[in-house]
Tab-separated table of C-alpha atoms and ligand atoms in Angstrom:
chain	number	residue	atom	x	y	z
A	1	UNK	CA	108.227	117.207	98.640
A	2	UNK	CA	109.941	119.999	101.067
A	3	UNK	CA	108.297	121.777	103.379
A	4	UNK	CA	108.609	125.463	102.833
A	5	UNK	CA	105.642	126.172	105.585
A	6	UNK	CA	108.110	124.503	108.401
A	7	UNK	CA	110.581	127.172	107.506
A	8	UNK	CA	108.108	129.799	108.402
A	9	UNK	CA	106.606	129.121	111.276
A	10	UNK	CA	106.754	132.290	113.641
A	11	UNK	CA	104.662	134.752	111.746
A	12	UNK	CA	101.946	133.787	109.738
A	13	UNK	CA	101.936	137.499	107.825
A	14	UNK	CA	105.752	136.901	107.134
A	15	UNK	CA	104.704	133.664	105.388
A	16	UNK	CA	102.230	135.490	103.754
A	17	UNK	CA	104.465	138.587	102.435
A	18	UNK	CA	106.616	135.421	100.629
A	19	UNK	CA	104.035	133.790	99.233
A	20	UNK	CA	104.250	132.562	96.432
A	21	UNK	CA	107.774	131.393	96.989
A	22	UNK	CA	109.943	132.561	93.866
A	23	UNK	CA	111.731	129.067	93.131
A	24	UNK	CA	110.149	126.174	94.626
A	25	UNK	CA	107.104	127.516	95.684
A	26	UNK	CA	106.614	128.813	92.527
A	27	UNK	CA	107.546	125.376	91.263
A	28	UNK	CA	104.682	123.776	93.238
A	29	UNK	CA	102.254	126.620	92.287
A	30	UNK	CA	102.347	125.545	88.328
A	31	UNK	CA	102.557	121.979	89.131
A	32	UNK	CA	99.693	122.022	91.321
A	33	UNK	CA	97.341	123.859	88.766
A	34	UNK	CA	98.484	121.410	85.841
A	35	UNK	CA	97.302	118.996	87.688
A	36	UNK	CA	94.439	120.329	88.730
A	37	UNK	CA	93.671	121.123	84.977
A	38	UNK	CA	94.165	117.145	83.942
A	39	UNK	CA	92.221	115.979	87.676
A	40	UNK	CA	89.483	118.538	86.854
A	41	UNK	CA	88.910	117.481	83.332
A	42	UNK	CA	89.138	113.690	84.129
A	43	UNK	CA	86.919	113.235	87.258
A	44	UNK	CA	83.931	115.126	85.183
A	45	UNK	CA	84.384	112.810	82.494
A	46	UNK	CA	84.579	109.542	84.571
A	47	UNK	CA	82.335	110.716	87.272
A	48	UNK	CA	79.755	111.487	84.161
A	49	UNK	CA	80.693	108.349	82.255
A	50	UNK	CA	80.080	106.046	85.692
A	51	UNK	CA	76.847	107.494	86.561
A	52	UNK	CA	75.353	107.128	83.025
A	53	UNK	CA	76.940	103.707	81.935
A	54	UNK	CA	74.093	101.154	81.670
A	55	UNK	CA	75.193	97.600	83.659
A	56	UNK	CA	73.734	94.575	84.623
A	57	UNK	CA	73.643	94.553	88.886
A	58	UNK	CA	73.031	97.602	91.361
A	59	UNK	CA	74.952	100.805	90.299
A	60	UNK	CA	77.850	101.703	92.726
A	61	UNK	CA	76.090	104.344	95.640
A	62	UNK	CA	78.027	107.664	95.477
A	63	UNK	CA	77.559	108.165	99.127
A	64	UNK	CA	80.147	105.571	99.967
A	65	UNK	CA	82.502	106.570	97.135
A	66	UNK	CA	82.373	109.966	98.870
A	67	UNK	CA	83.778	107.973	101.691
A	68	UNK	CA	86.157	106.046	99.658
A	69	UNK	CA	87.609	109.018	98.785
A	70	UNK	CA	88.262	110.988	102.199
A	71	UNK	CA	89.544	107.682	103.693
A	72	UNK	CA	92.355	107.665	100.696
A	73	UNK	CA	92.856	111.138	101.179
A	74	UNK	CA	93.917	110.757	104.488
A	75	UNK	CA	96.149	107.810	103.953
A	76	UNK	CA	97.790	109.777	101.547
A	77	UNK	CA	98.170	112.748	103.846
A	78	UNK	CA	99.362	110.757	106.454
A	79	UNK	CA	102.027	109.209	104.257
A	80	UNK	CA	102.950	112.813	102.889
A	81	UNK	CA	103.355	113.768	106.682
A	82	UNK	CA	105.527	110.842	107.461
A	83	UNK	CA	107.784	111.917	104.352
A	84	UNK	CA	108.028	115.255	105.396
A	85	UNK	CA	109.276	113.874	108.942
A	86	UNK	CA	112.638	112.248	107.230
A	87	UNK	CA	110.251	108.844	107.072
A	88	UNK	CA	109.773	108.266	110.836
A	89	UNK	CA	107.489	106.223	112.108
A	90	UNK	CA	108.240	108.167	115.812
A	91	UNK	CA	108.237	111.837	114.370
A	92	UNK	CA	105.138	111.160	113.051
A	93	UNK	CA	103.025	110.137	115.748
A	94	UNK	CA	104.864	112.912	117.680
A	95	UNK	CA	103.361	115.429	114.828
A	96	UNK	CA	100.246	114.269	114.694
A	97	UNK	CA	99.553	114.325	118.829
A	98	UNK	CA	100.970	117.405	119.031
A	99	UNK	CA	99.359	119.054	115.886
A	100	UNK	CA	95.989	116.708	115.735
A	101	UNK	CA	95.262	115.398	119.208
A	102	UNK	CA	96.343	118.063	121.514
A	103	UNK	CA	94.661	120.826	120.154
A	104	UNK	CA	91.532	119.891	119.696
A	105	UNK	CA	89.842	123.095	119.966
A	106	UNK	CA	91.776	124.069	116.306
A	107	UNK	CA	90.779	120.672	114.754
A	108	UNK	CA	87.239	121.430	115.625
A	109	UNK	CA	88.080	124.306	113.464
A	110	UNK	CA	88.143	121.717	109.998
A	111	UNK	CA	84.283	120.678	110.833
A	112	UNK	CA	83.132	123.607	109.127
A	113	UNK	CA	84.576	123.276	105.599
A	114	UNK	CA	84.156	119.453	106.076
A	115	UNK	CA	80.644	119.698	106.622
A	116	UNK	CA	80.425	121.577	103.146
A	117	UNK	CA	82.737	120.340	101.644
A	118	UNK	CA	80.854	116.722	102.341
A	119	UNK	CA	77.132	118.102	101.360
A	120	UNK	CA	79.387	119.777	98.228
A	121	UNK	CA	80.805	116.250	97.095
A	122	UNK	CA	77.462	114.469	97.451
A	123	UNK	CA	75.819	117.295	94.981
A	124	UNK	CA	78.426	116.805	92.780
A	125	UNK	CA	76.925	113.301	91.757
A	126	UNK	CA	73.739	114.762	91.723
A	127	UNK	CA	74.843	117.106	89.182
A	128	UNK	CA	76.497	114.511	87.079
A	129	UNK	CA	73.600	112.140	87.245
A	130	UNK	CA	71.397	114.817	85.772
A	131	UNK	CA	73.511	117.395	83.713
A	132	UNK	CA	75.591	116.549	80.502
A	133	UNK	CA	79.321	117.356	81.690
A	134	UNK	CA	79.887	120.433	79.884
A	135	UNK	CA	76.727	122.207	81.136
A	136	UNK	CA	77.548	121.031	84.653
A	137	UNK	CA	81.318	122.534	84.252
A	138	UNK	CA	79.952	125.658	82.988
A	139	UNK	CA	77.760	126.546	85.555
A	140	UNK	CA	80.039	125.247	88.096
A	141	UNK	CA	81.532	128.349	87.325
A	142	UNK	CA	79.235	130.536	88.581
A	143	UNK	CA	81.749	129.464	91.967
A	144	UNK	CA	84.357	131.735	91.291
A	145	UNK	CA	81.717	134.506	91.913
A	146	UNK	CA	80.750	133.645	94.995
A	147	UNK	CA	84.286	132.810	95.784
A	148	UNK	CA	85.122	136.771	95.144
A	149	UNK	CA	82.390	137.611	97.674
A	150	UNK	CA	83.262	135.593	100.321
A	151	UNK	CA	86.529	136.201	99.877
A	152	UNK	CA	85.543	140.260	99.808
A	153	UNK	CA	83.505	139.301	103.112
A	154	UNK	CA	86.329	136.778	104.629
A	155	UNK	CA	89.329	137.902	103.716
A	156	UNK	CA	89.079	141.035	103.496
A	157	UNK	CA	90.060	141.168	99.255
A	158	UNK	CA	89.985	144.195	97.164
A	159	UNK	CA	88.524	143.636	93.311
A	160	UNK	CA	89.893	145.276	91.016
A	161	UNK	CA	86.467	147.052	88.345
A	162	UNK	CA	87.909	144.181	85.981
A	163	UNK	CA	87.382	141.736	88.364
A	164	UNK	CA	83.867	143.145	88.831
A	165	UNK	CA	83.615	143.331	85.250
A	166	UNK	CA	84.719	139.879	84.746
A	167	UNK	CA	82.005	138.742	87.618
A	168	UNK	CA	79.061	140.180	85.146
A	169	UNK	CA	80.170	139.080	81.951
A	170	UNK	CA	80.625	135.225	83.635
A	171	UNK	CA	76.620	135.515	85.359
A	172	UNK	CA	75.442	136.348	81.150
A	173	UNK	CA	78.123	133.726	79.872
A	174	UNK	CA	76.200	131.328	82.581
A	175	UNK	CA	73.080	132.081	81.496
A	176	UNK	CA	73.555	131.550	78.431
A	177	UNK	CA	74.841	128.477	78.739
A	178	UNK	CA	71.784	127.724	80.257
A	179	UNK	CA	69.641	129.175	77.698
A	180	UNK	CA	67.766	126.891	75.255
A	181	UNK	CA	68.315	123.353	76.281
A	182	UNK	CA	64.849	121.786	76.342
A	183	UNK	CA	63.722	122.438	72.831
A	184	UNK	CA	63.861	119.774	69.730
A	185	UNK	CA	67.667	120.371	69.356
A	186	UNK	CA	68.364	119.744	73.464
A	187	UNK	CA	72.173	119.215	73.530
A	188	UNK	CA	71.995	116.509	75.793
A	189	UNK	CA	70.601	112.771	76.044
A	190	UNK	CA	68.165	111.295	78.454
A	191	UNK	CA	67.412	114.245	80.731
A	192	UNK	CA	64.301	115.229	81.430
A	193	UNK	CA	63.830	119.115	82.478
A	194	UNK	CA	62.799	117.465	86.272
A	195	UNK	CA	65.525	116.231	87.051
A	196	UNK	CA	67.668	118.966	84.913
A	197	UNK	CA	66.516	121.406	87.069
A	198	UNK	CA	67.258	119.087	90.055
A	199	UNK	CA	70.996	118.970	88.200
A	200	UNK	CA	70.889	122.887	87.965
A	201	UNK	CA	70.177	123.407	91.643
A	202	UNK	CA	72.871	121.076	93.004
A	203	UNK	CA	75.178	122.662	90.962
A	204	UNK	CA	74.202	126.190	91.882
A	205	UNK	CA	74.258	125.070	96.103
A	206	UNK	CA	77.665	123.820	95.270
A	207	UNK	CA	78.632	127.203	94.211
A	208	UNK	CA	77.964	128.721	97.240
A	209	UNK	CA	79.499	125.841	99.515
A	210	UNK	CA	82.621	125.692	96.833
A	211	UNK	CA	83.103	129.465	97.659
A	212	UNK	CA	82.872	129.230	101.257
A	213	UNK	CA	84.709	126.112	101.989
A	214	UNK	CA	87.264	127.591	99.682
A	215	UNK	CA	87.590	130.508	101.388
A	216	UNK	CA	87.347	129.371	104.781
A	217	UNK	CA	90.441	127.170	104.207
A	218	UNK	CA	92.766	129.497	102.229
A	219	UNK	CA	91.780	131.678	105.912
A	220	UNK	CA	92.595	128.956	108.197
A	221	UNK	CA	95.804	127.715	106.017
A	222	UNK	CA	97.093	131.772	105.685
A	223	UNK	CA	96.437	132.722	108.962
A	224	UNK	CA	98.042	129.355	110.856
A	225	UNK	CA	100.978	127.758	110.885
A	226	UNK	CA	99.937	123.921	110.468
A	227	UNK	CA	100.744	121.905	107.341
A	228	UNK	CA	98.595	121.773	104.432
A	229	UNK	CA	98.742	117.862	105.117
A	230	UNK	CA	97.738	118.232	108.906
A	231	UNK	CA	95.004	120.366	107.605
A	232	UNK	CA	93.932	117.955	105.350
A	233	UNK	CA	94.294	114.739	107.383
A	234	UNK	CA	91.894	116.847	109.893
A	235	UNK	CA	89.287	117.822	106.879
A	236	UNK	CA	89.419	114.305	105.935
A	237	UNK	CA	88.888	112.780	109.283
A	238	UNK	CA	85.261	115.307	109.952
A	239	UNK	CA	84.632	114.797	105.843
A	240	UNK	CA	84.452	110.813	106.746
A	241	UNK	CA	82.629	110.901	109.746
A	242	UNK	CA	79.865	113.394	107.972
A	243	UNK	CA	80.161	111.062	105.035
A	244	UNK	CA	78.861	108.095	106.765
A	245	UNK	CA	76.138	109.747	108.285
A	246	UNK	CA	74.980	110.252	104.717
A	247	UNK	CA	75.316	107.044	103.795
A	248	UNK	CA	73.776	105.718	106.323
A	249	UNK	CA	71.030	107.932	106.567
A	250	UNK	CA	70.234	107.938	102.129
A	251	UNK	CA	71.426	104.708	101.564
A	252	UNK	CA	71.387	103.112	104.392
A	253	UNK	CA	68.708	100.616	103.807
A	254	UNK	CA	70.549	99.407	100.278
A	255	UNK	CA	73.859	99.240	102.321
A	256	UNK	CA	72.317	96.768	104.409
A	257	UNK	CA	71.111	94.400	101.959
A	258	UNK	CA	73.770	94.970	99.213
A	259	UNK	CA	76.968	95.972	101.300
A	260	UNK	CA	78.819	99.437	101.303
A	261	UNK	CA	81.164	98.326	98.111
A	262	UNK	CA	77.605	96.845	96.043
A	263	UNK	CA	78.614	98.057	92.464
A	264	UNK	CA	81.696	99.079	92.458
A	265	UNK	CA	84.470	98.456	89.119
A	266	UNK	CA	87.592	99.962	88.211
A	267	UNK	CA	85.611	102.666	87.047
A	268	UNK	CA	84.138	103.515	90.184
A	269	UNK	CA	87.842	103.268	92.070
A	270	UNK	CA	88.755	105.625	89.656
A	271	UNK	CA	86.866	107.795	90.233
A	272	UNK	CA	87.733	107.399	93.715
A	273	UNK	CA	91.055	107.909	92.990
A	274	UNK	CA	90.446	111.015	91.046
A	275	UNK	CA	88.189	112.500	93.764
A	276	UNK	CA	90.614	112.341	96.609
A	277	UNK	CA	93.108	113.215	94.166
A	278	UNK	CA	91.576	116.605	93.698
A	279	UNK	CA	91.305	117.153	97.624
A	280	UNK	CA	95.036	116.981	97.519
A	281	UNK	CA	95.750	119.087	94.918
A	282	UNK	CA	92.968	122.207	95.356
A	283	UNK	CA	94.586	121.876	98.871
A	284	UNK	CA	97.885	122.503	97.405
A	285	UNK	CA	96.756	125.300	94.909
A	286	UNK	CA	94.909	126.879	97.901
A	287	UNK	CA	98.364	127.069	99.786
A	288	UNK	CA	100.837	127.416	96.802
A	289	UNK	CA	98.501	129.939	94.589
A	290	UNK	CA	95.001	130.906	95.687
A	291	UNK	CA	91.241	130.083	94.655
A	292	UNK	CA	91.800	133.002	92.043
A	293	UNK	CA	94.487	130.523	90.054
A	294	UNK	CA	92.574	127.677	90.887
A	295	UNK	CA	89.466	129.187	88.801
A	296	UNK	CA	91.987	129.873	85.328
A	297	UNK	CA	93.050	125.909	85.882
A	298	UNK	CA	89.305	124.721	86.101
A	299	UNK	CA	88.454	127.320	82.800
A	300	UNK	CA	90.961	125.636	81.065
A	301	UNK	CA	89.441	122.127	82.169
A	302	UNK	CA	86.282	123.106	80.455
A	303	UNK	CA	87.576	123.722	77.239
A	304	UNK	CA	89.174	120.440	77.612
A	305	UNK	CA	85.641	118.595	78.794
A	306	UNK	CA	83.855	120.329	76.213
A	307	UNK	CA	86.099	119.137	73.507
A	308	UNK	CA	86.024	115.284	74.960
A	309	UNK	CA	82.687	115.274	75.854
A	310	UNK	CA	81.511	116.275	71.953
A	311	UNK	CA	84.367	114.126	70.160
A	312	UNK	CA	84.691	111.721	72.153
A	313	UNK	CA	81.575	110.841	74.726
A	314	UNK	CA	79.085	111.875	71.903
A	315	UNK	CA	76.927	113.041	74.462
A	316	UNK	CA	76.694	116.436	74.053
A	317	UNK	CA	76.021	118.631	70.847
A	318	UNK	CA	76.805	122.231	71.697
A	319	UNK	CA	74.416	124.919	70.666
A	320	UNK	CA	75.770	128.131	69.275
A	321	UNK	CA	74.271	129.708	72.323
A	322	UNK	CA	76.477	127.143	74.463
A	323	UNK	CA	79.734	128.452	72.668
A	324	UNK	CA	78.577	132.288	73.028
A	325	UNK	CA	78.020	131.332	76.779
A	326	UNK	CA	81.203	129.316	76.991
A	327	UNK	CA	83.357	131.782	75.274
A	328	UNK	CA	82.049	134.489	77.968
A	329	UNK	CA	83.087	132.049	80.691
A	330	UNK	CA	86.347	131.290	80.060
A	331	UNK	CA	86.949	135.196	78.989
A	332	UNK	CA	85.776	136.207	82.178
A	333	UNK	CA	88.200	133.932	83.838
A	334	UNK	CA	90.981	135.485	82.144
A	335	UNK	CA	89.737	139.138	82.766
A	336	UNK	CA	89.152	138.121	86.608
A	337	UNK	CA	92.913	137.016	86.644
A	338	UNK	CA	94.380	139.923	84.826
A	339	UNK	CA	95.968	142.365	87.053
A	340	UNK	CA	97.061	145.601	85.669
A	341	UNK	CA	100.149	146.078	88.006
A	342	UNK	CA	101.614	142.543	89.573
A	343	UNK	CA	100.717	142.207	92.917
A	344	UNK	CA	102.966	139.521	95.064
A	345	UNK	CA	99.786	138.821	97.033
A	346	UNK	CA	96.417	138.992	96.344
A	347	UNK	CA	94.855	138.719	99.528
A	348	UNK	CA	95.032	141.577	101.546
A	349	UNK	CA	95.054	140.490	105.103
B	401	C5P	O1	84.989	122.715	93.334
B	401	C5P	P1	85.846	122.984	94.507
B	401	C5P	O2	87.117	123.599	94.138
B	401	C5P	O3	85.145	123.678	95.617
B	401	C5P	O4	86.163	121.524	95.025
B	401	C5P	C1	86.943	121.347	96.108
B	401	C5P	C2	87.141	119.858	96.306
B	401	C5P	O5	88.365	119.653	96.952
B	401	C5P	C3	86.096	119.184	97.181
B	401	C5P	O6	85.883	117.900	96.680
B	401	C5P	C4	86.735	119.097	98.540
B	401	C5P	O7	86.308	117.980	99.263
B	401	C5P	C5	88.185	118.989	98.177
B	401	C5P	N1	89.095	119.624	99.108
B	401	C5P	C6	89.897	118.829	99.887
B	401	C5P	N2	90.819	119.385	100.696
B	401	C5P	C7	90.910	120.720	100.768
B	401	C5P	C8	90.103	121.556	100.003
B	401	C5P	C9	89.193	120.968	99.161
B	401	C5P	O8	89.784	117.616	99.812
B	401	C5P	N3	91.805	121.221	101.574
């Protein structure tokens, strides 16, 4: 992969006037939300599928795949790094002193988001231990609202009234969504409404820490000059070390007498795999497009989920009320995106 942020190092507002980059930039942009689309749609599936699965032995603990999956992530930053650096072992220890170790003070900065984005991971299995996948995408949605706020508050955005528009008809799509799922003709299996609503409230915390963290970074990546990588390997190194103090201090006891792998099967590495995968690739979106894109790729995942989860899964029998609610969803998304006159930059710094 180049490295079009080397290029434009001096002024970060320069950088920001190019963005997105008309050939390869532009390029990455697409690239990066096509695969978000496909890592979206497949982690909720497996991540669903793994926590529900019925097996003999101790199921996997999430806490430690949470782990799993920062610890690849920065392996694979690291190795992205050291391609960048024409594959030297010197260059990148150089880069990673220089940009990691000697400036402490702005890796510091990456607690924040890695904090949240850490609590945000953990609620994620939460979610998909107690919500049917389609319900848990749906609501999940309910992020690219507080995603415009913050990014109002952060970053100093302008909405356009379709934008705010968009943001009302997505809180009734939501709700909808929401609407009658405990009577006879519940669309999902073996959930109770306890731990449903324990489902609907990670889900709706993860909204808020999805928007922040989200924000937060596209501010820190926008406004700096370091790579996207660097950033990463940096997230990745606080989202480990926050990691492990939740695993030891939830599961600590079953770690102890079971081991931090206990459970795990292909299943579980892939949903490793998928997890850090999506680190790397919202980081790229963040960079190459912005959180706006990144909430048209994960509309499109839903209709994808949806589709898989009812032919496929069988574990989830959509109401017409869902489709009502989903249909206002995945319009909003559009409206939120459309922009009446193309702007090269949406973020007014
Ligand atoms: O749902 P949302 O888009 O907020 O999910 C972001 C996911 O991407 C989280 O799992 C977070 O840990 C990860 N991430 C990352 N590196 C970034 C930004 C997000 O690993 N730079």
């Amino acid at each position: 992969m180049s490295d079009p942020e080397k290029e434009e190092v001096e002024d970060p507002k320069i950088e920001e006037i190019k963005s997105p980059e008309p050939t390869m930039g532009s390029h990455l942009k697409y690239i990066s939300l096509g695969i978000l689309v496909f890592q979206t749609t497949s982690l909720v599936l497996t991540m669903r599928y793994s926590r529900t699965l019925k097996e003999d032995g101790p199921r996997y603990l999430s806490s430690t795949a949470v782990v799993a999956a920062e610890v690849l992530k920065i392996i694979t930053c690291i190795f992205l790094v050291y391609k960048d650096n024409s594959c030297s072992v010197r260059a990148l220890n150089r880069v990673l002193h220089e940009e990691i170790i000697n400036k402490p003070f702005d890796t510091l900065k990456l607690a924040i988001p890695a904090v949240i984005y850490t609590l945000q991971n953990n609620l994620l299995y939460v979610a998909l231990s107690n919500l049917d996948a389609a319900t848990y995408q749906v609501t999940y949605q309910l992020k690219i609202l507080t995603t415009a706020l913050f990014s109002v508050s952060m970053l100093q955005k302008r909405l356009t009234k379709f934008q705010w528009l968009s943001l009302v008809i997505l809180m009734l799509g939501v709700t909808f969504v929401q609407w009658p799922t405990d009577s006879s003709s519940a669309p999902s299996k073996d959930v109770s409404s306890g731990s449903r609503f324990m489902g609907l409230m990670a889900v709706l915390t993860a909204c808020f820490s999805s928007g922040f963290a989200g924000v937060y970074f596209e501010k820190i990546l926008k406004e700096t000059k370091q790579s996207v990588w660097i950033r990463n390997i940096q997230l990745g190194f606080f989202g480990g070390i926050f990691g492990l103090v939740g695993v030891y201090a939830y599961d600590g006891d079953s770690v102890s007498k079971g081991g931090f792998f206990q459970g795990y099967n292909n299943l579980t590495w892939t949903v490793v795999v998928l997890q850090a995968l999506g680190g790397l690739v919202v980081a790229a979106v963040i960079k190459y497009a912005d959180n706006i894109l990144k909430g048209f790729a994960t509309s499109l995942s839903i209709i994808l989920s949806t589709l898989i989860s009812y032919f496929w899964l069988q574990d989830f029998v959509p109401t017409s009320v869902f489709f009502v609610g989903a249909i206002f969803v995945i319009s909003a998304t559009f409206l939120y995106g459309y922009d009446p006159k193309p702007s090269v930059n949406p973020v007014k710094a």
